[in-house]
Short mmCIF file of C-alpha atoms in Angstrom, two decimals:
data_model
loop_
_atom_site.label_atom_id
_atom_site.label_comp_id
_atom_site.label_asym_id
_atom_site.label_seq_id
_atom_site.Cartn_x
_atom_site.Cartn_y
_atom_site.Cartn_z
CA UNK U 22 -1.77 6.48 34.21
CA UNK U 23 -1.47 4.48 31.13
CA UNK U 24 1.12 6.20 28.27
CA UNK U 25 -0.39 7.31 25.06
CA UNK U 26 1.28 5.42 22.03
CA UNK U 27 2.75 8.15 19.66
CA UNK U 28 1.30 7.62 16.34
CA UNK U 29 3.03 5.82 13.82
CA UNK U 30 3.17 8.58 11.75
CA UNK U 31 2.28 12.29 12.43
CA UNK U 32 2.55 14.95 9.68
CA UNK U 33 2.06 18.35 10.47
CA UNK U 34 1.91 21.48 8.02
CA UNK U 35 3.69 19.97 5.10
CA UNK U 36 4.97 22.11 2.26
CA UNK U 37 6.83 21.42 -1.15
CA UNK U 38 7.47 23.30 -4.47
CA UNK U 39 8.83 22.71 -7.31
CA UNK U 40 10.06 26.04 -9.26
CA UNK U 41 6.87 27.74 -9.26
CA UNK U 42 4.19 25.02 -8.46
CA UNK U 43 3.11 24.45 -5.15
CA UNK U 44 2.72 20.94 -4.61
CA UNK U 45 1.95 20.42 -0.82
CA UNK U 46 0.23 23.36 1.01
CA UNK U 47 0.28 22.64 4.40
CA UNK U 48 -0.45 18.73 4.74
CA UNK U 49 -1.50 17.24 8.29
CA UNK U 50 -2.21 13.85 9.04
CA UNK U 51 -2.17 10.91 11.81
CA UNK U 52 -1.50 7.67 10.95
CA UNK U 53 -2.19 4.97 14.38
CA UNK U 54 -0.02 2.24 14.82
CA UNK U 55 -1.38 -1.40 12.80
CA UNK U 56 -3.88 0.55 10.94
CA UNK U 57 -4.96 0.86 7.08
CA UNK U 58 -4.84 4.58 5.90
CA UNK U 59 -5.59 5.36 2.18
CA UNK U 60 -4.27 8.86 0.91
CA UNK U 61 -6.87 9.57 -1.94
CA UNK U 62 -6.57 11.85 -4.63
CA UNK U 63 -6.29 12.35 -8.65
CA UNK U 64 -3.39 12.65 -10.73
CA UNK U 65 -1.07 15.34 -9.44
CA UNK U 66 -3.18 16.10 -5.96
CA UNK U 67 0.29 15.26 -4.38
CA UNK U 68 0.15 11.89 -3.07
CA UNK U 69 3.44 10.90 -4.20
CA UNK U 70 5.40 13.41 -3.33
CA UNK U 71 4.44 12.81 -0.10
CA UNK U 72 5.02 9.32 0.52
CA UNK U 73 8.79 10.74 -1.15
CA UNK U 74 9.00 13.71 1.61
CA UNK U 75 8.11 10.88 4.33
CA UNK U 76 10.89 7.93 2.98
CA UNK U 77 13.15 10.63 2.92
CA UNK U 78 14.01 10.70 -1.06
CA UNK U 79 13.02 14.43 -0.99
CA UNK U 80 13.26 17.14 2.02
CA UNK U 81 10.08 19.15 2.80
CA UNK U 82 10.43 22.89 2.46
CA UNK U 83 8.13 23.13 5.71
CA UNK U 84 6.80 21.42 8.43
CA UNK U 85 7.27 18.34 10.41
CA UNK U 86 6.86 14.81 10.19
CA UNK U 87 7.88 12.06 12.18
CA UNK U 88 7.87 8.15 11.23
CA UNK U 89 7.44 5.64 14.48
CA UNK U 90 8.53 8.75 16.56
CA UNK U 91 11.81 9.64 14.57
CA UNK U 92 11.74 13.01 13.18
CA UNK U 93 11.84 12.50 9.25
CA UNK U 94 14.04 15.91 8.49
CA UNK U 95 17.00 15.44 11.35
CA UNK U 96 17.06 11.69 12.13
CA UNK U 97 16.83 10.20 8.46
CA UNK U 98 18.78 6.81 9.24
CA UNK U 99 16.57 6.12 12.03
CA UNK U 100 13.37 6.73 9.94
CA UNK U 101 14.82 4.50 6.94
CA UNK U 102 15.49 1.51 9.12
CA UNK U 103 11.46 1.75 10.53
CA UNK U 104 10.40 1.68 6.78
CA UNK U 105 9.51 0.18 3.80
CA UNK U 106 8.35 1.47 0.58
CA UNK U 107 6.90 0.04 -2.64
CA UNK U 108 6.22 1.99 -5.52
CA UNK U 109 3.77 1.82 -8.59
CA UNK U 110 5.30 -1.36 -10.33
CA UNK U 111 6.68 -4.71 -8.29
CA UNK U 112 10.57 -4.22 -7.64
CA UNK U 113 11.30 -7.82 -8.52
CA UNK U 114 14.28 -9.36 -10.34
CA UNK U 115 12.75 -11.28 -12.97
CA UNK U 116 15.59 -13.41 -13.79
CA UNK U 117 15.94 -14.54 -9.87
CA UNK U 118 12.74 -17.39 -8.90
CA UNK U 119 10.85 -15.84 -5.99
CA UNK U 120 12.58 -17.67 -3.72
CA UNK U 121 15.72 -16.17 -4.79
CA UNK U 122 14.69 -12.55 -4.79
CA UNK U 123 13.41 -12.68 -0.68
CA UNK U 124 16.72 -14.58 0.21
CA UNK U 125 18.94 -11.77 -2.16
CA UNK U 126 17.17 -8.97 0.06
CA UNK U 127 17.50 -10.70 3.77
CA UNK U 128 21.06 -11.26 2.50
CA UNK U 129 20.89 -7.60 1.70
CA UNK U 130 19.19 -6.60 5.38
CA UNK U 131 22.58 -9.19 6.68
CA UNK U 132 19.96 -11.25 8.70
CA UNK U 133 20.26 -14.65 9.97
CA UNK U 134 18.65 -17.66 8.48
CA UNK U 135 17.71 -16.01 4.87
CA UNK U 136 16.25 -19.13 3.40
CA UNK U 137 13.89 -19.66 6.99
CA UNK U 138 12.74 -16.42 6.61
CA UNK U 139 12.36 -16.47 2.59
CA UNK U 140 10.16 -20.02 3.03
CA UNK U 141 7.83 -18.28 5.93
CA UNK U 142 7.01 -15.32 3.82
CA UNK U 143 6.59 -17.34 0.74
CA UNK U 144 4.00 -19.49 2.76
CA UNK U 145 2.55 -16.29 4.49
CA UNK U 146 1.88 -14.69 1.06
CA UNK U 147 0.58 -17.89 -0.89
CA UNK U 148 3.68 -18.09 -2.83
CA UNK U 149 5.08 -21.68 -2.34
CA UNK U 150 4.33 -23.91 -4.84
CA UNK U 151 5.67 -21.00 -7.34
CA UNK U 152 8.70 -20.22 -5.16
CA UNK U 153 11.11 -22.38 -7.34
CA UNK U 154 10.20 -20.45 -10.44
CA UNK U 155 11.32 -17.44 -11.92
CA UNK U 156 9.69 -14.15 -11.05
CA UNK U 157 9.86 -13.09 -14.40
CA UNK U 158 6.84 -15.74 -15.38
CA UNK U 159 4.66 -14.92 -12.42
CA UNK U 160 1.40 -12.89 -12.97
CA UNK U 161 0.45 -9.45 -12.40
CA UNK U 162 -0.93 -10.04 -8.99
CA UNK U 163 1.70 -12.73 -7.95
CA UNK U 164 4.45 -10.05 -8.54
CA UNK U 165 3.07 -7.29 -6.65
CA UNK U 166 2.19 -10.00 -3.55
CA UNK U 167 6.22 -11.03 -3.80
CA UNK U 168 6.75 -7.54 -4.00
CA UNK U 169 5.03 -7.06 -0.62
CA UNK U 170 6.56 -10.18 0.70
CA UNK U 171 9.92 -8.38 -0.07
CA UNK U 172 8.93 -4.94 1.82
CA UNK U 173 8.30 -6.51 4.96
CA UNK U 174 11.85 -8.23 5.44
CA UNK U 175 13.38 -6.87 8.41
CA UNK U 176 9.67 -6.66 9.77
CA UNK U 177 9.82 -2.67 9.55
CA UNK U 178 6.84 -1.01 11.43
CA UNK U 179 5.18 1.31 8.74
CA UNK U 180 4.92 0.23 4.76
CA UNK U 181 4.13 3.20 2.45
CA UNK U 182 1.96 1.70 -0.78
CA UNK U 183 2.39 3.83 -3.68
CA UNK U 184 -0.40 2.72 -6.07
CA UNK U 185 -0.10 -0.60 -5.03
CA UNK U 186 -2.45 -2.10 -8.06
CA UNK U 187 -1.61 0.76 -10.62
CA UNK U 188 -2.23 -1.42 -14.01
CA UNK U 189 -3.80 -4.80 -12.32
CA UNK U 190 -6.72 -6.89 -13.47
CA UNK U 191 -9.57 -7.20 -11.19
CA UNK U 192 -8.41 -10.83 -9.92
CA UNK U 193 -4.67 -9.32 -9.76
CA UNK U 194 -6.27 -6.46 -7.78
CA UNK U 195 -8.28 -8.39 -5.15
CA UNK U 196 -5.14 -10.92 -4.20
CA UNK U 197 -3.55 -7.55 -3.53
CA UNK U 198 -5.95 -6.08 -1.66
CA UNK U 199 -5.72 -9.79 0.86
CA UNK U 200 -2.10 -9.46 0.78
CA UNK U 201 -2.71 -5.56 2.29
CA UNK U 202 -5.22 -6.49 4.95
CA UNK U 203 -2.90 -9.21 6.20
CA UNK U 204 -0.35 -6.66 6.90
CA UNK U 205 -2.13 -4.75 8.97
CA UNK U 206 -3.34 -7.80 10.85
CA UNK U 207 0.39 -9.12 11.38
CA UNK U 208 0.59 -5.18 13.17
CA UNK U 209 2.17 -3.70 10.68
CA UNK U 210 1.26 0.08 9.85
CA UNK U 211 0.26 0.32 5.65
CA UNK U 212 0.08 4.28 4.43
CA UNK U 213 -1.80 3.47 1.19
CA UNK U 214 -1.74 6.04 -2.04
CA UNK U 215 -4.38 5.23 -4.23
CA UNK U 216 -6.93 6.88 -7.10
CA UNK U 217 -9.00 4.26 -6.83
CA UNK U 218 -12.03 4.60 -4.79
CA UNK U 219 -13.31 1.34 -4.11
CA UNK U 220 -9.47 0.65 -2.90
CA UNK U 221 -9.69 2.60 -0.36
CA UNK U 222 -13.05 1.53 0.42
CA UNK U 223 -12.26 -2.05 0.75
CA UNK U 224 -8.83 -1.53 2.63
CA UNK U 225 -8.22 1.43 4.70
CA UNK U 226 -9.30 1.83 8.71
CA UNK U 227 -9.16 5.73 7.97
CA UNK U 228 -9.33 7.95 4.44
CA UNK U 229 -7.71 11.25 3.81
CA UNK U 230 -8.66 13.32 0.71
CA UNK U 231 -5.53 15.14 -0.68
CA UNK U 232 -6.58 17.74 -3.45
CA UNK U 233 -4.86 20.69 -5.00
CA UNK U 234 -2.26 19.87 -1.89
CA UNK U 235 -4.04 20.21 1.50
CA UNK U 236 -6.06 17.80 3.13
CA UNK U 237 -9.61 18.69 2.52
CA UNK U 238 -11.67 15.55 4.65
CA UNK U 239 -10.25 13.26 7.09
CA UNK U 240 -11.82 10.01 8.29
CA UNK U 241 -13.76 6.93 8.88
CA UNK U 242 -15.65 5.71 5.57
CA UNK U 243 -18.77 6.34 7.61
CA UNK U 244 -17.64 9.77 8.66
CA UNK U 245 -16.80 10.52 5.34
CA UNK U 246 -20.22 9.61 4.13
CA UNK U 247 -21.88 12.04 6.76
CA UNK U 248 -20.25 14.75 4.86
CA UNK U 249 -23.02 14.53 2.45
CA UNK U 250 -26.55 15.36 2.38
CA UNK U 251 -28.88 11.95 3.56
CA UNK U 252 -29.34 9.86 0.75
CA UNK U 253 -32.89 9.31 -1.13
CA UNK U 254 -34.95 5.92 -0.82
CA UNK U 255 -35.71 4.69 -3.77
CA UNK U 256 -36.14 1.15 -4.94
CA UNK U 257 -34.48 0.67 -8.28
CA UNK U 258 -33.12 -2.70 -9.85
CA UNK U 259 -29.59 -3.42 -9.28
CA UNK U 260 -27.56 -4.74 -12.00
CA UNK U 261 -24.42 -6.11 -11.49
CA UNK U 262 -21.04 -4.20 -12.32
CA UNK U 263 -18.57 -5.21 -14.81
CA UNK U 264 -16.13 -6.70 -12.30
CA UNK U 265 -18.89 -8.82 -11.17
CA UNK U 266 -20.14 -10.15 -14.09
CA UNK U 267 -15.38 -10.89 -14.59
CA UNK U 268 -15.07 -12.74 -11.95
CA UNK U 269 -18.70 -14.76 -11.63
CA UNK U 270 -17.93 -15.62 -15.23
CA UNK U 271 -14.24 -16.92 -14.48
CA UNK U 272 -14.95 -18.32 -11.08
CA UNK U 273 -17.81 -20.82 -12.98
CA UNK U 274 -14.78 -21.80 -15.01
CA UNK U 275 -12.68 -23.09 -12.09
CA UNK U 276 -9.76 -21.98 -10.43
CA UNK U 277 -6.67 -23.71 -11.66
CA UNK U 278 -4.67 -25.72 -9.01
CA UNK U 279 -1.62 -23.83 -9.26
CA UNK U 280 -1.03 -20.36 -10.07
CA UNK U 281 -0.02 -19.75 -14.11
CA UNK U 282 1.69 -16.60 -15.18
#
């Protein structure tokens, strides 16, 4: 008989206060190995706190949770080493070039062949021709994708995403969202925070709606949509939306041949 892969991650009734306000009430989730999963909610559903309780910045007050099948509360170390985790702005040192800042944090990680492996993820991330320059003059969208280049140094299983394109343009947004769905081809396990609907839309495998902390729908974007009642035929005229109308308008302008901060 064939072994059942433990999840990636596994959360099971989840708590967390602070003073008087209840922030998690009993949060369960499974995350499968090399998949997409987007944590939805609003401001102050939770989300964050969350993705804290599961890097282990903060302890849980209850339940259990366990990251590539080290248990988060007793085998921390363990559960640091399988992890990586980017927050709401990129983490880069603006006065290093790109190149600099990957080969500072496999320096960091004491791995062999820093440069190799800063030059691979450079390539693997689009990066190259603006590897010799410094972060600090690199666009929205270019930072964030070094920042991801960054996170997967060490080639960690699971990458938490906290609001990966919190303050992006559209173009920004959309190399981002590439840079995601790469990730989880290269096997790589991406729990994904995110407010924005069409986010999670266009990038996760599975969707879990955090609100007022508990989990109140779990699934595929198609199971999700059964929740609701059938929808009504009717023909209308579509119009485009605004990021639509952004990017046919600067895509008839050309794209530039190298990347400009």
């Amino acid at each position: 008989m064939t072994a059942i892969a433990e999840p990636a991650i596994r959360v099971t009734g989840l708590t967390k206060s602070f003073k008087e306000a209840e922030v998690l009430r009993g949060v369960d989730l499974t995350v499968e190995r090399g998949t997409i999963f987007a944590l939805l909610g609003s401001n102050g559903a939770g989300k964050t706190t969350a993705i804290r309780i599961l890097s282990t910045l903060i302890a849980a007050d209850g339940g259990t949770a366990s990251i590539d099948g080290h248990d988060v509360g007793s085998d921390d170390a363990a559960v640091r080493a399988a992890i990586s985790l980017t927050g709401q702005f990129a983490a880069v040192d603006e006065m290093l070039t790109g190149r600099e800042n990957l080969v500072l944090i496999a320096r960091l990680r004491r791995l062999p062949q820093p440069g190799r492996i800063a030059d691979d993820l450079l390539a693997r991330f689009a990066l190259t021709d603006a590897g010799g320059r410094r972060a600090g003059t690199y666009s929205g969208g270019m930072r964030r994708r070094l920042d991801l280049a960054m996170s997967l140094i060490g080639d960690p299983p699971v990458i938490f995403l906290d609001e990966p394109t919190t303050g992006l343009d559209p173009e920004a947004r959309l190399e981002v969202w590439g840079a995601v769905k790469q990730l989880a081809v290269g096997g790589t396990t991406v729990l994904l925070t995110t407010q924005y609907l069409e986010e999670a839309e266009q990038l996760a495998d599975r969707i879990a709606i955090l609100h007022q902390g508990v989990i109140v729908a779990d699934g595929t974007l198609a199971e999700l949509k059964k929740l609701l009642p059938p929808a009504q035929v009717e023909y209308v005229e579509k119009q485009p939306s605004l990021e639509e109308v952004f990017l046919a308008i600067v895509g008839a302008r050309g794209t530039p041949q190298k990347e400009q901060s």
